[in-house]
Tab-separated table of C-alpha atoms in Angstrom:
chain	number	residue	atom	x	y	z
A	1	MET	CA	123.716	163.434	89.412
A	2	SER	CA	120.912	162.997	87.195
A	3	THR	CA	117.518	163.990	88.927
A	4	LYS	CA	116.613	160.128	87.017
A	5	ALA	CA	119.573	158.565	89.082
A	6	LEU	CA	119.024	160.835	92.186
A	7	ARG	CA	115.996	158.795	92.150
A	8	ASP	CA	116.828	155.677	92.040
A	9	HIS	CA	119.349	156.070	94.641
A	10	ASN	CA	117.006	157.022	97.188
A	11	ILE	CA	114.645	154.644	96.820
A	12	ASN	CA	117.913	152.213	97.130
A	13	VAL	CA	118.257	153.753	100.351
A	14	VAL	CA	114.579	153.666	101.790
A	15	LEU	CA	114.130	150.040	101.078
A	16	GLY	CA	117.308	148.020	101.462
A	17	SER	CA	120.520	147.223	99.825
A	18	ASP	CA	117.936	143.468	98.683
A	19	LYS	CA	115.157	145.588	96.656
A	20	LYS	CA	117.057	147.207	93.293
A	21	VAL	CA	115.389	149.450	90.457
A	22	ASP	CA	115.859	148.564	87.128
A	23	GLY	CA	116.633	151.192	84.887
A	24	LYS	CA	113.160	151.457	84.176
A	25	GLY	CA	112.485	152.562	87.825
A	26	ASN	CA	110.612	149.494	88.339
A	27	LEU	CA	111.475	147.608	91.118
A	28	THR	CA	113.185	143.373	90.818
A	29	LYS	CA	112.889	141.236	93.102
A	30	PRO	CA	115.375	139.091	95.041
A	31	PHE	CA	117.091	136.615	94.310
A	32	THR	CA	115.689	133.422	95.237
A	33	GLU	CA	116.955	130.249	95.515
A	34	LYS	CA	114.510	126.558	94.798
A	35	ILE	CA	114.204	123.163	96.412
A	36	THR	CA	112.720	120.051	96.198
A	37	GLU	CA	111.177	118.203	99.065
A	38	ASN	CA	109.255	116.104	97.927
A	39	GLY	CA	108.324	116.490	94.485
A	40	SER	CA	106.858	119.696	95.287
A	41	GLU	CA	109.431	123.079	95.219
A	42	LEU	CA	109.308	125.599	97.685
A	43	GLN	CA	111.698	129.186	97.092
A	44	LYS	CA	113.501	130.440	100.519
A	45	LYS	CA	115.028	134.025	100.549
A	46	THR	CA	118.646	133.764	101.786
A	47	PRO	CA	119.916	130.408	100.903
A	48	HIS	CA	122.650	130.403	102.797
A	49	LEU	CA	121.025	130.697	105.837
A	50	PHE	CA	119.036	127.121	105.222
A	51	SER	CA	121.302	124.453	106.716
A	52	THR	CA	119.937	120.721	107.636
A	53	PRO	CA	121.966	118.656	109.578
A	54	SER	CA	124.268	115.628	108.050
A	55	PHE	CA	123.180	112.395	108.051
A	56	ASN	CA	126.305	110.924	108.397
A	57	GLY	CA	128.010	108.599	110.763
A	58	ASP	CA	129.287	112.402	112.464
A	59	VAL	CA	126.224	113.486	114.403
A	60	VAL	CA	124.582	112.940	116.605
A	61	GLY	CA	121.079	110.165	116.533
A	62	SER	CA	122.875	108.861	112.861
A	63	ASN	CA	120.913	106.160	111.177
A	64	GLY	CA	123.565	105.573	109.066
A	65	SER	CA	122.596	106.615	106.040
A	66	GLU	CA	123.232	109.793	103.844
A	67	THR	CA	121.453	112.294	102.912
A	68	GLY	CA	121.455	115.982	100.362
A	69	ASN	CA	120.966	118.420	102.346
A	70	SER	CA	117.244	119.148	101.600
A	71	GLU	CA	116.733	115.370	101.496
A	72	VAL	CA	115.141	113.339	103.881
A	73	GLU	CA	116.159	109.512	102.748
A	74	TYR	CA	112.760	106.769	104.415
A	75	ILE	CA	115.418	103.658	105.615
A	76	GLU	CA	113.255	100.045	105.380
A	77	SER	CA	114.041	98.865	109.559
A	78	GLU	CA	116.838	96.304	107.687
A	79	ASN	CA	119.254	98.737	107.080
A	80	LEU	CA	119.571	101.191	110.486
A	81	VAL	CA	122.252	100.529	112.338
A	82	ASP	CA	123.256	101.211	115.742
A	83	LEU	CA	123.411	104.424	117.106
A	84	PRO	CA	127.231	105.983	117.344
A	85	ASP	CA	126.440	108.212	121.097
A	86	LEU	CA	123.722	106.269	122.201
A	87	ASP	CA	123.604	108.377	126.405
A	88	LEU	CA	123.835	111.976	124.073
A	89	CYS	CA	121.256	110.688	121.882
A	90	PHE	CA	118.690	109.405	124.602
A	91	SER	CA	119.321	112.144	126.324
A	92	THR	CA	117.807	114.563	123.385
A	93	LEU	CA	115.275	112.822	122.179
A	94	LEU	CA	112.441	114.181	123.412
A	95	ALA	CA	113.490	117.354	122.742
A	96	ARG	CA	114.290	117.056	119.251
A	97	LEU	CA	111.069	115.456	119.077
A	98	ASP	CA	109.174	118.852	119.667
A	99	SER	CA	111.656	120.908	117.690
A	100	LYS	CA	110.351	123.393	115.212
A	101	ASP	CA	112.751	121.708	112.264
A	102	TRP	CA	111.663	119.441	110.651
A	103	ILE	CA	115.012	118.027	109.461
A	104	SER	CA	115.640	117.746	113.557
A	105	VAL	CA	111.897	116.300	113.618
A	106	CYS	CA	112.959	113.484	110.704
A	107	GLU	CA	116.107	112.445	112.341
A	108	ALA	CA	114.165	111.713	116.181
A	109	LEU	CA	111.946	109.630	114.415
A	110	ASN	CA	114.447	107.785	112.728
A	111	ASN	CA	116.221	107.221	116.130
A	112	VAL	CA	113.530	106.103	117.640
A	113	ARG	CA	113.361	103.427	115.148
A	114	GLN	CA	116.570	102.452	115.899
A	115	LEU	CA	116.095	102.649	119.635
A	116	SER	CA	113.079	100.203	119.652
A	117	ILE	CA	115.823	97.613	117.135
A	118	TYR	CA	118.850	98.270	119.198
A	119	HIS	CA	117.594	99.516	122.871
A	120	GLY	CA	114.424	98.276	122.777
A	121	GLU	CA	114.698	98.067	126.924
A	122	LYS	CA	115.547	101.529	126.742
A	123	LEU	CA	113.343	103.635	124.870
A	124	LEU	CA	110.142	101.120	126.895
A	125	GLU	CA	111.779	103.459	129.887
A	126	ILE	CA	110.114	107.448	128.213
A	127	LEU	CA	107.897	105.086	125.181
A	128	GLY	CA	105.062	106.930	127.031
A	129	SER	CA	106.802	109.437	126.504
A	130	VAL	CA	107.360	109.086	122.700
A	131	ILE	CA	104.079	107.672	121.461
A	132	PRO	CA	102.462	111.622	121.402
A	133	LEU	CA	105.521	113.116	120.033
A	134	ILE	CA	104.780	110.430	117.210
A	135	VAL	CA	101.247	111.174	117.149
A	136	LYS	CA	102.458	114.960	116.784
A	137	SER	CA	104.565	114.175	113.644
A	138	LEU	CA	101.369	111.635	112.425
A	139	LYS	CA	99.556	114.775	111.732
A	140	SER	CA	101.860	117.023	111.134
A	141	PRO	CA	101.458	118.797	106.965
A	142	ARG	CA	105.037	118.096	106.012
A	143	SER	CA	104.789	114.570	104.028
A	144	ALA	CA	108.688	113.546	105.491
A	145	VAL	CA	107.911	113.927	109.182
A	146	CYS	CA	104.351	112.584	108.650
A	147	LYS	CA	105.905	109.336	106.266
A	148	THR	CA	108.987	108.791	109.316
A	149	ALA	CA	106.003	109.241	111.948
A	150	ILE	CA	104.799	106.458	110.101
A	151	MET	CA	107.409	104.153	109.636
A	152	ALA	CA	108.286	104.855	113.552
A	153	SER	CA	104.713	103.505	114.951
A	154	ALA	CA	105.249	100.443	112.518
A	155	ASP	CA	108.903	99.742	114.354
A	156	ILE	CA	107.727	100.205	117.398
A	157	PHE	CA	104.827	97.983	116.853
A	158	ARG	CA	107.042	95.721	115.634
A	159	CYS	CA	109.576	95.424	118.300
A	160	TYR	CA	106.499	96.211	122.003
A	161	ASN	CA	103.614	94.049	120.698
A	162	ASP	CA	101.322	93.921	123.503
A	163	LYS	CA	103.066	96.241	125.464
A	164	VAL	CA	102.333	98.981	123.263
A	165	VAL	CA	97.950	98.424	123.323
A	166	ASP	CA	97.027	101.063	125.620
A	167	SER	CA	98.027	103.514	122.941
A	168	VAL	CA	96.941	101.951	120.735
A	169	ASP	CA	94.223	104.542	119.973
A	170	PRO	CA	95.924	107.262	118.698
A	171	LEU	CA	98.565	105.948	116.986
A	172	LEU	CA	95.572	103.890	115.417
A	173	VAL	CA	92.906	106.547	114.513
A	174	GLN	CA	95.930	108.675	112.058
A	175	LEU	CA	97.101	105.818	110.796
A	176	LEU	CA	93.674	104.602	109.616
A	177	LEU	CA	93.716	108.280	108.356
A	178	LYS	CA	96.562	108.773	106.359
A	179	SER	CA	96.125	105.293	104.647
A	180	SER	CA	92.861	107.034	103.480
A	181	GLN	CA	94.451	109.714	102.055
A	182	ASP	CA	95.320	110.891	98.589
A	183	LYS	CA	98.975	111.057	99.165
A	184	ARG	CA	99.670	107.473	97.665
A	185	PHE	CA	103.343	107.520	99.225
A	186	VAL	CA	102.288	108.265	102.601
A	187	CYS	CA	99.199	105.974	102.270
A	188	GLU	CA	101.752	102.920	101.061
A	189	ALA	CA	103.012	103.656	104.280
A	190	ALA	CA	100.442	104.052	106.983
A	191	VAL	CA	98.920	100.360	105.127
A	192	ALA	CA	101.846	98.496	106.029
A	193	ALA	CA	102.107	100.397	109.575
A	194	LEU	CA	98.880	98.954	109.925
A	195	ILE	CA	99.229	95.329	108.306
A	196	ALA	CA	102.423	95.271	110.954
A	197	MET	CA	100.289	95.708	113.728
A	198	THR	CA	97.932	93.344	112.994
A	199	ILE	CA	100.499	91.344	113.048
A	200	SER	CA	102.374	92.320	115.965
A	201	VAL	CA	99.150	92.926	118.193
A	202	SER	CA	96.844	89.935	119.707
A	203	PRO	CA	93.584	89.869	117.960
A	204	THR	CA	91.901	89.892	121.418
A	205	LEU	CA	93.398	92.967	122.611
A	206	LEU	CA	93.313	94.802	118.956
A	207	LEU	CA	89.956	93.685	118.053
A	208	PRO	CA	87.508	96.419	120.828
A	209	LYS	CA	90.144	98.857	119.756
A	210	LEU	CA	88.771	98.119	116.376
A	211	LEU	CA	84.829	97.691	116.406
A	212	PRO	CA	84.014	101.691	117.074
A	213	TYR	CA	86.454	102.293	113.489
A	214	LEU	CA	83.826	99.746	111.020
A	215	SER	CA	80.881	102.596	111.882
A	216	ASN	CA	83.858	105.096	111.823
A	217	LYS	CA	81.606	107.882	109.637
A	218	ASN	CA	84.051	108.592	106.807
A	219	PRO	CA	83.012	105.119	104.584
A	220	ARG	CA	87.516	105.361	103.426
A	221	ILE	CA	88.118	104.982	107.920
A	222	ARG	CA	85.512	101.894	107.652
A	223	ALA	CA	86.467	100.128	104.603
A	224	LYS	CA	90.550	100.304	106.159
A	225	ALA	CA	89.466	98.897	109.729
A	226	SER	CA	87.070	95.978	108.029
A	227	MET	CA	90.486	94.850	106.568
A	228	CYS	CA	91.835	95.923	109.635
A	229	PHE	CA	89.582	94.380	111.743
A	230	ARG	CA	89.167	91.066	108.906
A	231	ARG	CA	93.556	90.226	109.111
A	232	SER	CA	92.884	90.685	113.024
A	233	VAL	CA	90.408	88.208	113.267
A	234	SER	CA	92.711	85.707	110.827
A	235	ARG	CA	94.652	85.006	113.433
A	236	LEU	CA	92.864	83.995	116.256
A	237	ASN	CA	93.909	81.850	118.332
A	238	MET	CA	96.727	80.834	114.741
A	239	HIS	CA	98.503	77.636	114.732
A	240	SER	CA	101.851	76.742	112.604
A	241	PRO	CA	101.707	77.077	109.129
A	242	PRO	CA	100.414	73.549	107.158
A	243	ASN	CA	102.837	71.568	105.503
A	244	PRO	CA	103.014	72.546	101.788
A	245	ASP	CA	103.759	69.486	100.581
A	246	SER	CA	100.456	68.397	101.734
A	247	GLN	CA	97.626	68.495	99.124
A	248	LEU	CA	95.053	68.101	101.206
A	249	ALA	CA	96.666	70.904	103.225
A	250	GLU	CA	96.585	73.577	100.229
A	251	GLN	CA	92.614	72.448	99.182
A	252	ARG	CA	91.204	72.691	102.997
A	253	PHE	CA	92.905	75.739	103.991
A	254	SER	CA	93.095	77.862	100.231
A	255	ILE	CA	90.447	80.636	102.269
A	256	ILE	CA	93.200	80.879	105.143
A	257	GLU	CA	94.700	83.778	104.580
A	258	ASN	CA	99.512	82.688	104.212
A	259	HIS	CA	97.752	79.282	104.582
A	260	TYR	CA	97.156	79.167	108.497
A	261	LEU	CA	95.280	76.560	109.971
A	262	GLN	CA	93.141	79.094	112.666
A	263	GLY	CA	91.588	77.197	116.094
A	264	MET	CA	87.876	77.147	117.047
A	265	GLU	CA	89.260	78.342	121.000
A	266	GLY	CA	90.124	82.098	120.732
A	267	ILE	CA	86.191	82.133	117.774
A	268	LYS	CA	84.455	80.626	120.729
A	269	ALA	CA	86.655	82.801	122.981
A	270	TYR	CA	85.352	86.209	120.778
A	271	GLY	CA	82.143	85.135	119.483
A	272	ILE	CA	81.730	83.098	116.088
A	273	ASP	CA	77.889	84.555	116.419
A	274	LYS	CA	79.197	88.778	116.538
A	275	LEU	CA	81.093	88.233	114.221
A	276	ILE	CA	79.221	87.014	111.610
A	277	GLU	CA	77.053	89.796	112.274
A	278	ILE	CA	79.857	92.778	111.841
A	279	ALA	CA	80.447	90.664	108.810
A	280	ALA	CA	76.869	90.942	107.909
A	281	SER	CA	76.507	94.812	108.296
A	282	GLN	CA	79.959	95.092	105.944
A	283	LEU	CA	78.118	93.772	103.175
A	284	SER	CA	76.429	96.074	102.194
A	285	ASP	CA	79.251	99.175	103.023
A	286	GLN	CA	79.757	101.943	100.821
A	287	LEU	CA	83.820	101.055	99.435
A	288	PRO	CA	84.099	97.699	97.061
A	289	GLU	CA	86.771	97.610	100.369
A	290	SER	CA	84.600	96.822	103.247
A	291	ARG	CA	82.873	94.660	101.142
A	292	GLU	CA	85.766	92.020	100.114
A	293	ALA	CA	86.668	92.228	103.510
A	294	ALA	CA	83.531	91.099	104.760
A	295	ARG	CA	83.182	88.365	102.174
A	296	THR	CA	86.803	86.574	103.477
A	297	LEU	CA	85.427	87.136	106.601
A	298	ALA	CA	81.709	85.758	106.051
A	299	VAL	CA	84.083	82.578	104.327
A	300	GLU	CA	86.711	81.882	107.199
A	301	LEU	CA	83.924	81.898	110.239
A	302	GLN	CA	81.516	79.286	107.811
A	303	ALA	CA	85.264	77.039	107.177
A	304	ILE	CA	85.799	77.075	110.700
A	305	TYR	CA	81.864	76.626	112.252
A	306	VAL	CA	82.126	73.988	109.540
A	307	ASN	CA	85.503	72.254	110.604
A	308	SER	CA	84.649	72.047	114.259
A	309	GLN	CA	80.877	70.621	113.096
A	310	THR	CA	82.742	68.016	111.309
A	311	SER	CA	85.090	67.103	114.490
A	312	LEU	CA	82.124	67.499	116.704
A	313	ASN	CA	80.870	64.052	114.048
A	314	GLU	CA	83.883	62.272	113.959
A	315	GLY	CA	85.354	63.838	110.970
A	316	CYS	CA	82.652	63.032	108.869
A	317	ALA	CA	81.845	66.293	107.089
A	318	GLU	CA	78.585	64.962	105.520
A	319	LEU	CA	76.681	65.414	108.579
A	320	ALA	CA	78.690	69.416	108.385
A	321	ASP	CA	77.192	69.785	105.509
A	322	ALA	CA	75.635	73.609	104.151
A	323	GLU	CA	72.929	72.745	105.499
A	324	SER	CA	74.343	73.236	109.275
A	325	TRP	CA	75.591	76.596	108.770
A	326	GLU	CA	72.083	77.825	106.770
A	327	THR	CA	70.819	77.327	110.330
A	328	PHE	CA	73.496	78.477	112.508
A	329	CYS	CA	73.219	81.954	110.029
A	330	HIS	CA	69.161	82.215	109.520
A	331	ALA	CA	69.279	81.729	114.103
A	332	LYS	CA	71.745	84.063	114.430
A	333	LEU	CA	70.941	87.406	111.725
A	334	THR	CA	68.259	88.555	110.352
A	335	PRO	CA	66.513	87.722	107.096
A	336	LEU	CA	68.507	90.001	105.353
A	337	SER	CA	71.625	89.076	106.600
A	338	ALA	CA	71.564	85.910	106.651
A	339	GLN	CA	70.338	85.544	103.278
A	340	ALA	CA	73.510	88.046	102.418
A	341	ILE	CA	76.223	85.515	104.063
A	342	LEU	CA	74.572	82.633	102.146
A	343	ARG	CA	75.159	84.044	99.070
A	344	VAL	CA	79.280	84.895	100.111
A	345	THR	CA	79.473	81.488	101.351
A	346	SER	CA	77.439	79.730	99.168
A	347	SER	CA	79.064	80.847	95.610
A	348	ASN	CA	82.849	80.345	97.846
A	349	GLN	CA	81.313	76.607	98.644
A	350	LYS	CA	80.903	76.039	95.154
A	351	GLU	CA	84.422	77.636	94.153
A	352	ALA	CA	85.766	75.189	96.800
A	353	PRO	CA	83.735	72.314	98.374
A	354	VAL	CA	84.904	70.698	101.500
A	355	LEU	CA	86.044	67.678	101.557
A	356	GLY	CA	84.055	64.522	102.810
A	357	CYS	CA	84.939	62.034	105.222
């Protein structure tokens, strides 16, 4: 054996069979295989060891879909099917939610969604233990885990409504953070979950949870919280939508989200003076989303106030004109804040004047 061949042989013995020396005496890299997850390329040695549980109907926790070995499919709630083996899935759920295998965690999160939809009462038994594990997944740096946890949060809000109000805080802070980040598909999912929360949880219970985030140091969190706050206020004492064939209803309630007619009692219970102060404080916020939410809130509060005054004056809007609203604002706000609110509401009044009697 030549001296060069003997040297290469000795190097191979020391390094192991997975590292080779080329003809020039240089080390060559071992074989790697690239896999793609959420658009980013990952390299993994010994790809035969990377096995992913199937998402088909033959395994525990099936959600009725099929995915590739290195992919996670995001399934809309209406497309989720019932579990094939409820008892086995339920008994292993907490362990799988806390697994170090991200694929198993994603599958378990989808199982949470299925349980909330098809077996809500059963999941409620362990929901107090499930939510902290969902929060843990919301903090995951892996986007697939994070988004699936966001979708699970939205389904929990829809299915349990006020039953989860005591567990909203840890979910809320993470959803506000995720809705403020730059990764678009995670951000959009978080915004959808926040909308589901404001629709599902009673505003009288949710507004106190949202209030601290309106003064958060992070301007993006303030903006998302302002939008949630405004949506929740719109649901205070909400009644049935007006008749779409009624032109009068369309004109009178055009500024009300989704053309819903609001009653005054819910606003009174929370405090219209407190709400107008919040709207005024957000009008000067750094981000346009906060300012727009504050403008919409101010216009809605003006409509509620004027309509309530109209009803007190036997339905005549001439006795409940802008001067009454202006007096109210000056009585409840500082001069600068009152001017800011009146500037917003007066410009809106020109576009959509209140009908006379």
